[in-house]
Amino acid sequence: EVQLVESGGGLVKPGGSLRLSCAASRFTFNSYRMNWVRQAPGKGLEWVSSISKTSTYISYADSVKGRFTISRDNTNNFLYLQMNSLRAEDTAVYYCARDGTYYDVLTGYHYFFDYWGQGTLVTVSS
Amino acid sequence: DIQMTQSPSSLSASIGDRVTITCRASQDISNYLAWFQQKPGKAPKSLIYAASSLLSGVPSKFSGSGSGTHFTLTISSLQPEDFATYYCQHYGSYPWTFGQGTKVEVK
């Protein structure tokens, strides 16, 4: 079965940086769009960023735009999230999620989260 | 941004009950809607995409319906493993947004 394993989380001071990794296995990584989704303690889910198969198309939530950078290594099957200028409100569990694809004859292509990693906790605190 | 609003925020139900959760979008999202289940301390699990299509391996007791701005997730006969928080999410255009969640608890 598809496996996504995040790492790189930890405690960092406000203004600091952290790089998250997501190791992908048991599927053809370069055939799928990938995403980061986060969840603050006791809160709901928030989409953070998406990257296309060849890194051509990248999108960010406004809350992280200009501070976070998503990237991928299709040779070694890794997804990354470089997080700079971290704030207390970035404290969350960060999940990587794969995009499934479905073509609907009426509405076109659908890209939806189909598999999730177990998450890695990022705590921003002084 | 498209706002997704779930109701109720929580509900209490018994084993065997039929449970329905509603999700409303602030504008027409066609059928670009997904549903997820999350248990405490665990990653979300994907259940439904395109409003009504079950992902592989998801039991048929789960069903989704709706289009446009009004969507529902139904669990036909609640089992112990179904007590969890459920989220809807639109993915038609960025930014993708989630509902606030519906916690299904034991009555």
mmCIF file of C-alpha atoms in Angstrom:
data_model
loop_
_atom_site.group_PDB
_atom_site.id
_atom_site.type_symbol
_atom_site.label_atom_id
_atom_site.label_comp_id
_atom_site.label_asym_id
_atom_site.label_seq_id
_atom_site.Cartn_x
_atom_site.Cartn_y
_atom_site.Cartn_z
ATOM 1 C CA GLU A 1 0.000 0.000 0.000
ATOM 2 C CA VAL A 2 0.980 3.633 -0.532
ATOM 3 C CA GLN A 3 3.306 4.911 2.154
ATOM 4 C CA LEU A 4 3.969 8.543 3.097
ATOM 5 C CA VAL A 5 6.285 9.238 6.031
ATOM 6 C CA GLU A 6 6.866 12.794 7.249
ATOM 7 C CA SER A 7 9.859 13.935 9.259
ATOM 8 C CA GLY A 8 11.628 17.115 10.263
ATOM 9 C CA GLY A 9 9.188 18.526 12.776
ATOM 10 C CA GLY A 10 10.245 19.886 16.137
ATOM 11 C CA LEU A 11 10.459 22.921 18.382
ATOM 12 C CA VAL A 12 11.604 26.163 16.777
ATOM 13 C CA LYS A 13 11.660 29.777 17.959
ATOM 14 C CA PRO A 14 9.503 32.446 16.316
ATOM 15 C CA GLY A 15 11.272 33.740 13.241
ATOM 16 C CA GLY A 16 13.142 30.481 12.798
ATOM 17 C CA SER A 17 13.155 27.971 9.961
ATOM 18 C CA LEU A 18 12.422 24.300 9.546
ATOM 19 C CA ARG A 19 12.393 21.902 6.609
ATOM 20 C CA LEU A 20 9.864 19.104 6.533
ATOM 21 C CA SER A 21 10.330 15.987 4.421
ATOM 22 C CA CYS A 22 7.868 13.386 3.209
ATOM 23 C CA ALA A 23 9.279 10.080 1.990
ATOM 24 C CA ALA A 24 6.994 8.443 -0.543
ATOM 25 C CA SER A 25 7.036 4.756 -1.421
ATOM 26 C CA ARG A 26 5.010 1.950 -2.976
ATOM 27 C CA PHE A 27 3.720 4.092 -5.803
ATOM 28 C CA THR A 28 5.101 5.938 -8.819
ATOM 29 C CA PHE A 29 5.836 9.250 -7.109
ATOM 30 C CA ASN A 30 6.417 11.317 -10.265
ATOM 31 C CA SER A 31 2.917 10.475 -11.515
ATOM 32 C CA TYR A 32 1.099 12.286 -8.715
ATOM 33 C CA ARG A 33 0.529 15.803 -7.505
ATOM 34 C CA MET A 34 1.377 16.225 -3.820
ATOM 35 C CA ASN A 35 0.247 18.457 -0.989
ATOM 36 C CA TRP A 36 0.857 19.677 2.543
ATOM 37 C CA VAL A 37 -2.060 20.042 4.951
ATOM 38 C CA ARG A 38 -1.777 21.151 8.586
ATOM 39 C CA GLN A 39 -3.836 20.927 11.740
ATOM 40 C CA ALA A 40 -3.289 23.212 14.719
ATOM 41 C CA PRO A 41 -3.764 21.571 18.130
ATOM 42 C CA GLY A 42 -7.454 20.925 18.725
ATOM 43 C CA LYS A 43 -8.416 22.637 15.461
ATOM 44 C CA GLY A 44 -9.548 21.648 11.985
ATOM 45 C CA LEU A 45 -7.651 20.915 8.804
ATOM 46 C CA GLU A 46 -6.012 23.622 6.691
ATOM 47 C CA TRP A 47 -4.615 23.156 3.200
ATOM 48 C CA VAL A 48 -1.097 24.647 2.984
ATOM 49 C CA SER A 49 0.405 23.994 -0.448
ATOM 50 C CA SER A 50 0.242 21.858 -3.593
ATOM 51 C CA ILE A 51 2.808 20.936 -6.240
ATOM 52 C CA SER A 52 2.278 19.366 -9.643
ATOM 53 C CA LYS A 53 4.052 16.232 -10.865
ATOM 54 C CA THR A 54 6.940 18.114 -12.492
ATOM 55 C CA SER A 55 6.898 21.112 -10.099
ATOM 56 C CA THR A 56 5.515 23.326 -12.875
ATOM 57 C CA TYR A 57 2.455 24.379 -10.932
ATOM 58 C CA ILE A 58 2.663 25.375 -7.269
ATOM 59 C CA SER A 59 0.014 26.937 -5.025
ATOM 60 C CA TYR A 60 0.060 28.242 -1.454
ATOM 61 C CA ALA A 61 -2.469 29.291 1.136
ATOM 62 C CA ASP A 62 -2.335 33.034 1.771
ATOM 63 C CA SER A 63 -1.352 32.334 5.386
ATOM 64 C CA VAL A 64 2.021 30.891 4.295
ATOM 65 C CA LYS A 65 2.676 32.599 0.942
ATOM 66 C CA GLY A 66 6.104 34.211 0.848
ATOM 67 C CA ARG A 67 7.304 32.237 3.894
ATOM 68 C CA PHE A 68 6.920 28.580 2.906
ATOM 69 C CA THR A 69 8.305 26.816 -0.181
ATOM 70 C CA ILE A 70 7.122 23.454 -1.424
ATOM 71 C CA SER A 71 9.398 21.305 -3.571
ATOM 72 C CA ARG A 72 9.880 17.709 -4.634
ATOM 73 C CA ASP A 73 12.656 15.317 -5.650
ATOM 74 C CA ASN A 74 11.251 12.861 -8.177
ATOM 75 C CA THR A 75 14.520 10.928 -8.327
ATOM 76 C CA ASN A 76 14.498 10.003 -4.673
ATOM 77 C CA ASN A 77 10.732 10.223 -4.070
ATOM 78 C CA PHE A 78 10.654 13.045 -1.539
ATOM 79 C CA LEU A 79 8.302 15.961 -0.951
ATOM 80 C CA TYR A 80 9.586 18.958 1.035
ATOM 81 C CA LEU A 81 8.251 22.012 2.809
ATOM 82 C CA GLN A 82 10.762 24.726 3.649
ATOM 83 C CA MET A 83 9.252 26.918 6.354
ATOM 84 C CA ASN A 84 10.840 30.307 7.090
ATOM 85 C CA SER A 85 9.851 33.212 9.346
ATOM 86 C CA LEU A 86 7.847 30.849 11.496
ATOM 87 C CA ARG A 87 5.124 32.218 13.748
ATOM 88 C CA ALA A 88 3.300 30.830 16.764
ATOM 89 C CA GLU A 89 0.225 30.325 14.583
ATOM 90 C CA ASP A 90 2.189 27.898 12.380
ATOM 91 C CA THR A 91 2.214 25.431 15.283
ATOM 92 C CA ALA A 92 0.477 22.345 13.927
ATOM 93 C CA VAL A 93 0.773 18.773 12.817
ATOM 94 C CA TYR A 94 1.826 18.848 9.174
ATOM 95 C CA TYR A 95 0.601 16.083 6.888
ATOM 96 C CA CYS A 96 1.704 15.266 3.372
ATOM 97 C CA ALA A 97 -1.095 13.995 1.175
ATOM 98 C CA ARG A 98 -1.168 12.491 -2.294
ATOM 99 C CA ASP A 99 -3.612 13.641 -4.952
ATOM 100 C CA GLY A 100 -5.789 11.009 -6.527
ATOM 101 C CA THR A 101 -7.129 11.742 -9.999
ATOM 102 C CA TYR A 102 -10.582 11.145 -11.420
ATOM 103 C CA TYR A 103 -12.110 12.241 -14.686
ATOM 104 C CA ASP A 104 -15.783 13.135 -14.619
ATOM 105 C CA VAL A 105 -17.307 13.370 -18.107
ATOM 106 C CA LEU A 106 -19.522 16.233 -16.954
ATOM 107 C CA THR A 107 -17.225 18.259 -14.716
ATOM 108 C CA GLY A 108 -13.705 17.356 -15.860
ATOM 109 C CA TYR A 109 -10.651 16.368 -13.842
ATOM 110 C CA HIS A 110 -10.808 15.995 -10.071
ATOM 111 C CA TYR A 111 -7.678 16.113 -7.916
ATOM 112 C CA PHE A 112 -8.421 15.052 -4.368
ATOM 113 C CA PHE A 113 -6.468 13.811 -1.361
ATOM 114 C CA ASP A 114 -6.430 10.014 -1.409
ATOM 115 C CA TYR A 115 -3.562 9.001 0.894
ATOM 116 C CA TRP A 116 -2.120 10.785 3.944
ATOM 117 C CA GLY A 117 1.045 10.453 5.962
ATOM 118 C CA GLN A 118 0.991 10.127 9.745
ATOM 119 C CA GLY A 119 2.049 13.750 10.260
ATOM 120 C CA THR A 120 4.912 15.570 11.956
ATOM 121 C CA LEU A 121 4.456 18.130 14.744
ATOM 122 C CA VAL A 122 5.890 21.613 14.399
ATOM 123 C CA THR A 123 5.888 23.767 17.528
ATOM 124 C CA VAL A 124 6.817 27.439 17.255
ATOM 125 C CA SER A 125 7.504 28.855 20.685
ATOM 126 C CA SER A 126 10.106 30.871 22.515
ATOM 127 C CA ASP B 1 -12.306 32.153 -0.684
ATOM 128 C CA ILE B 2 -15.045 29.531 -0.597
ATOM 129 C CA GLN B 3 -16.343 28.887 2.915
ATOM 130 C CA MET B 4 -17.448 25.401 3.872
ATOM 131 C CA THR B 5 -19.926 25.095 6.748
ATOM 132 C CA GLN B 6 -20.783 21.766 8.348
ATOM 133 C CA SER B 7 -23.764 20.988 10.538
ATOM 134 C CA PRO B 8 -24.111 19.896 13.158
ATOM 135 C CA SER B 9 -20.756 20.582 14.831
ATOM 136 C CA SER B 10 -21.313 17.490 16.940
ATOM 137 C CA LEU B 11 -23.895 14.797 17.343
ATOM 138 C CA SER B 12 -24.590 11.898 19.678
ATOM 139 C CA ALA B 13 -25.734 8.629 18.182
ATOM 140 C CA SER B 14 -26.146 4.959 19.042
ATOM 141 C CA ILE B 15 -24.814 1.839 17.380
ATOM 142 C CA GLY B 16 -26.977 1.021 14.391
ATOM 143 C CA ASP B 17 -28.248 4.591 13.916
ATOM 144 C CA ARG B 18 -28.362 6.248 10.527
ATOM 145 C CA VAL B 19 -26.343 9.463 10.677
ATOM 146 C CA THR B 20 -26.352 12.360 8.242
ATOM 147 C CA ILE B 21 -23.893 15.265 8.197
ATOM 148 C CA THR B 22 -24.474 18.344 6.059
ATOM 149 C CA CYS B 23 -21.879 20.514 4.342
ATOM 150 C CA ARG B 24 -22.694 23.788 2.622
ATOM 151 C CA ALA B 25 -20.441 25.768 0.308
ATOM 152 C CA SER B 26 -20.578 29.562 0.134
ATOM 153 C CA GLN B 27 -20.719 29.337 -3.670
ATOM 154 C CA ASP B 28 -21.337 26.727 -6.345
ATOM 155 C CA ILE B 29 -18.574 24.097 -6.315
ATOM 156 C CA SER B 30 -20.319 21.631 -8.644
ATOM 157 C CA ASN B 31 -19.300 18.221 -7.293
ATOM 158 C CA TYR B 32 -15.704 19.093 -6.322
ATOM 159 C CA LEU B 33 -16.194 17.880 -2.779
ATOM 160 C CA ALA B 34 -14.468 15.305 -0.591
ATOM 161 C CA TRP B 35 -15.170 13.799 2.826
ATOM 162 C CA PHE B 36 -12.642 12.628 5.422
ATOM 163 C CA GLN B 37 -12.773 10.733 8.715
ATOM 164 C CA GLN B 38 -10.333 11.488 11.510
ATOM 165 C CA LYS B 39 -9.886 9.668 14.798
ATOM 166 C CA PRO B 40 -8.071 11.261 17.751
ATOM 167 C CA GLY B 41 -4.309 11.370 17.299
ATOM 168 C CA LYS B 42 -4.514 9.883 13.812
ATOM 169 C CA ALA B 43 -4.169 11.195 10.289
ATOM 170 C CA PRO B 44 -7.321 11.856 8.294
ATOM 171 C CA LYS B 45 -8.644 9.025 6.172
ATOM 172 C CA SER B 46 -10.144 9.816 2.784
ATOM 173 C CA LEU B 47 -13.663 8.489 2.273
ATOM 174 C CA ILE B 48 -15.375 10.164 -0.677
ATOM 175 C CA TYR B 49 -14.461 12.299 -3.695
ATOM 176 C CA ALA B 50 -16.555 13.936 -6.407
ATOM 177 C CA ALA B 51 -19.295 14.287 -3.777
ATOM 178 C CA SER B 52 -20.484 10.701 -4.045
ATOM 179 C CA SER B 53 -17.664 8.368 -5.176
ATOM 180 C CA LEU B 54 -16.198 6.082 -2.523
ATOM 181 C CA LEU B 55 -12.449 5.577 -2.440
ATOM 182 C CA SER B 56 -11.273 2.022 -2.809
ATOM 183 C CA GLY B 57 -11.701 0.042 0.396
ATOM 184 C CA VAL B 58 -14.229 2.394 1.995
ATOM 185 C CA PRO B 59 -17.259 0.453 3.273
ATOM 186 C CA SER B 60 -20.531 0.936 1.440
ATOM 187 C CA LYS B 61 -22.222 2.083 4.681
ATOM 188 C CA PHE B 62 -20.746 5.479 3.796
ATOM 189 C CA SER B 63 -22.472 7.458 1.075
ATOM 190 C CA GLY B 64 -22.287 11.016 -0.184
ATOM 191 C CA SER B 65 -24.629 13.132 -2.191
ATOM 192 C CA GLY B 66 -25.185 16.660 -3.377
ATOM 193 C CA SER B 67 -24.049 19.166 -5.923
ATOM 194 C CA GLY B 68 -23.657 22.904 -6.146
ATOM 195 C CA THR B 69 -23.724 24.218 -2.584
ATOM 196 C CA HIS B 70 -25.429 21.508 -0.534
ATOM 197 C CA PHE B 71 -23.853 18.147 0.292
ATOM 198 C CA THR B 72 -24.450 15.301 2.724
ATOM 199 C CA LEU B 73 -22.470 12.394 4.158
ATOM 200 C CA THR B 74 -24.554 9.501 5.447
ATOM 201 C CA ILE B 75 -23.489 6.535 7.533
ATOM 202 C CA SER B 76 -26.207 3.948 7.112
ATOM 203 C CA SER B 77 -25.666 1.962 10.310
ATOM 204 C CA LEU B 78 -23.228 3.416 12.813
ATOM 205 C CA GLN B 79 -20.624 1.002 14.162
ATOM 206 C CA PRO B 80 -18.115 1.483 17.005
ATOM 207 C CA GLU B 81 -15.286 2.204 14.559
ATOM 208 C CA ASP B 82 -17.274 5.089 13.019
ATOM 209 C CA PHE B 83 -17.103 7.349 16.066
ATOM 210 C CA ALA B 84 -14.785 10.073 14.822
ATOM 211 C CA THR B 85 -14.686 13.594 13.424
ATOM 212 C CA TYR B 86 -15.743 14.061 9.808
ATOM 213 C CA TYR B 87 -14.628 16.884 7.518
ATOM 214 C CA CYS B 88 -15.825 18.034 4.116
ATOM 215 C CA GLN B 89 -13.469 19.845 1.739
ATOM 216 C CA HIS B 90 -13.850 21.547 -1.619
ATOM 217 C CA TYR B 91 -11.081 21.177 -4.183
ATOM 218 C CA GLY B 92 -12.451 22.903 -7.265
ATOM 219 C CA SER B 93 -10.283 25.990 -7.048
ATOM 220 C CA TYR B 94 -7.536 27.305 -4.792
ATOM 221 C CA PRO B 95 -7.490 27.857 -1.919
ATOM 222 C CA TRP B 96 -8.932 24.484 -0.997
ATOM 223 C CA THR B 97 -10.887 24.799 2.248
ATOM 224 C CA PHE B 98 -12.339 22.422 4.800
ATOM 225 C CA GLY B 99 -15.447 22.491 6.882
ATOM 226 C CA GLN B 100 -14.925 22.925 10.610
ATOM 227 C CA GLY B 101 -15.677 19.274 11.313
ATOM 228 C CA THR B 102 -18.508 17.232 12.809
ATOM 229 C CA LYS B 103 -17.733 15.096 15.832
ATOM 230 C CA VAL B 104 -19.804 11.913 16.027
ATOM 231 C CA GLU B 105 -19.983 10.712 19.619
ATOM 232 C CA VAL B 106 -21.539 7.814 21.475
ATOM 233 C CA LYS B 107 -24.957 8.513 22.940
#
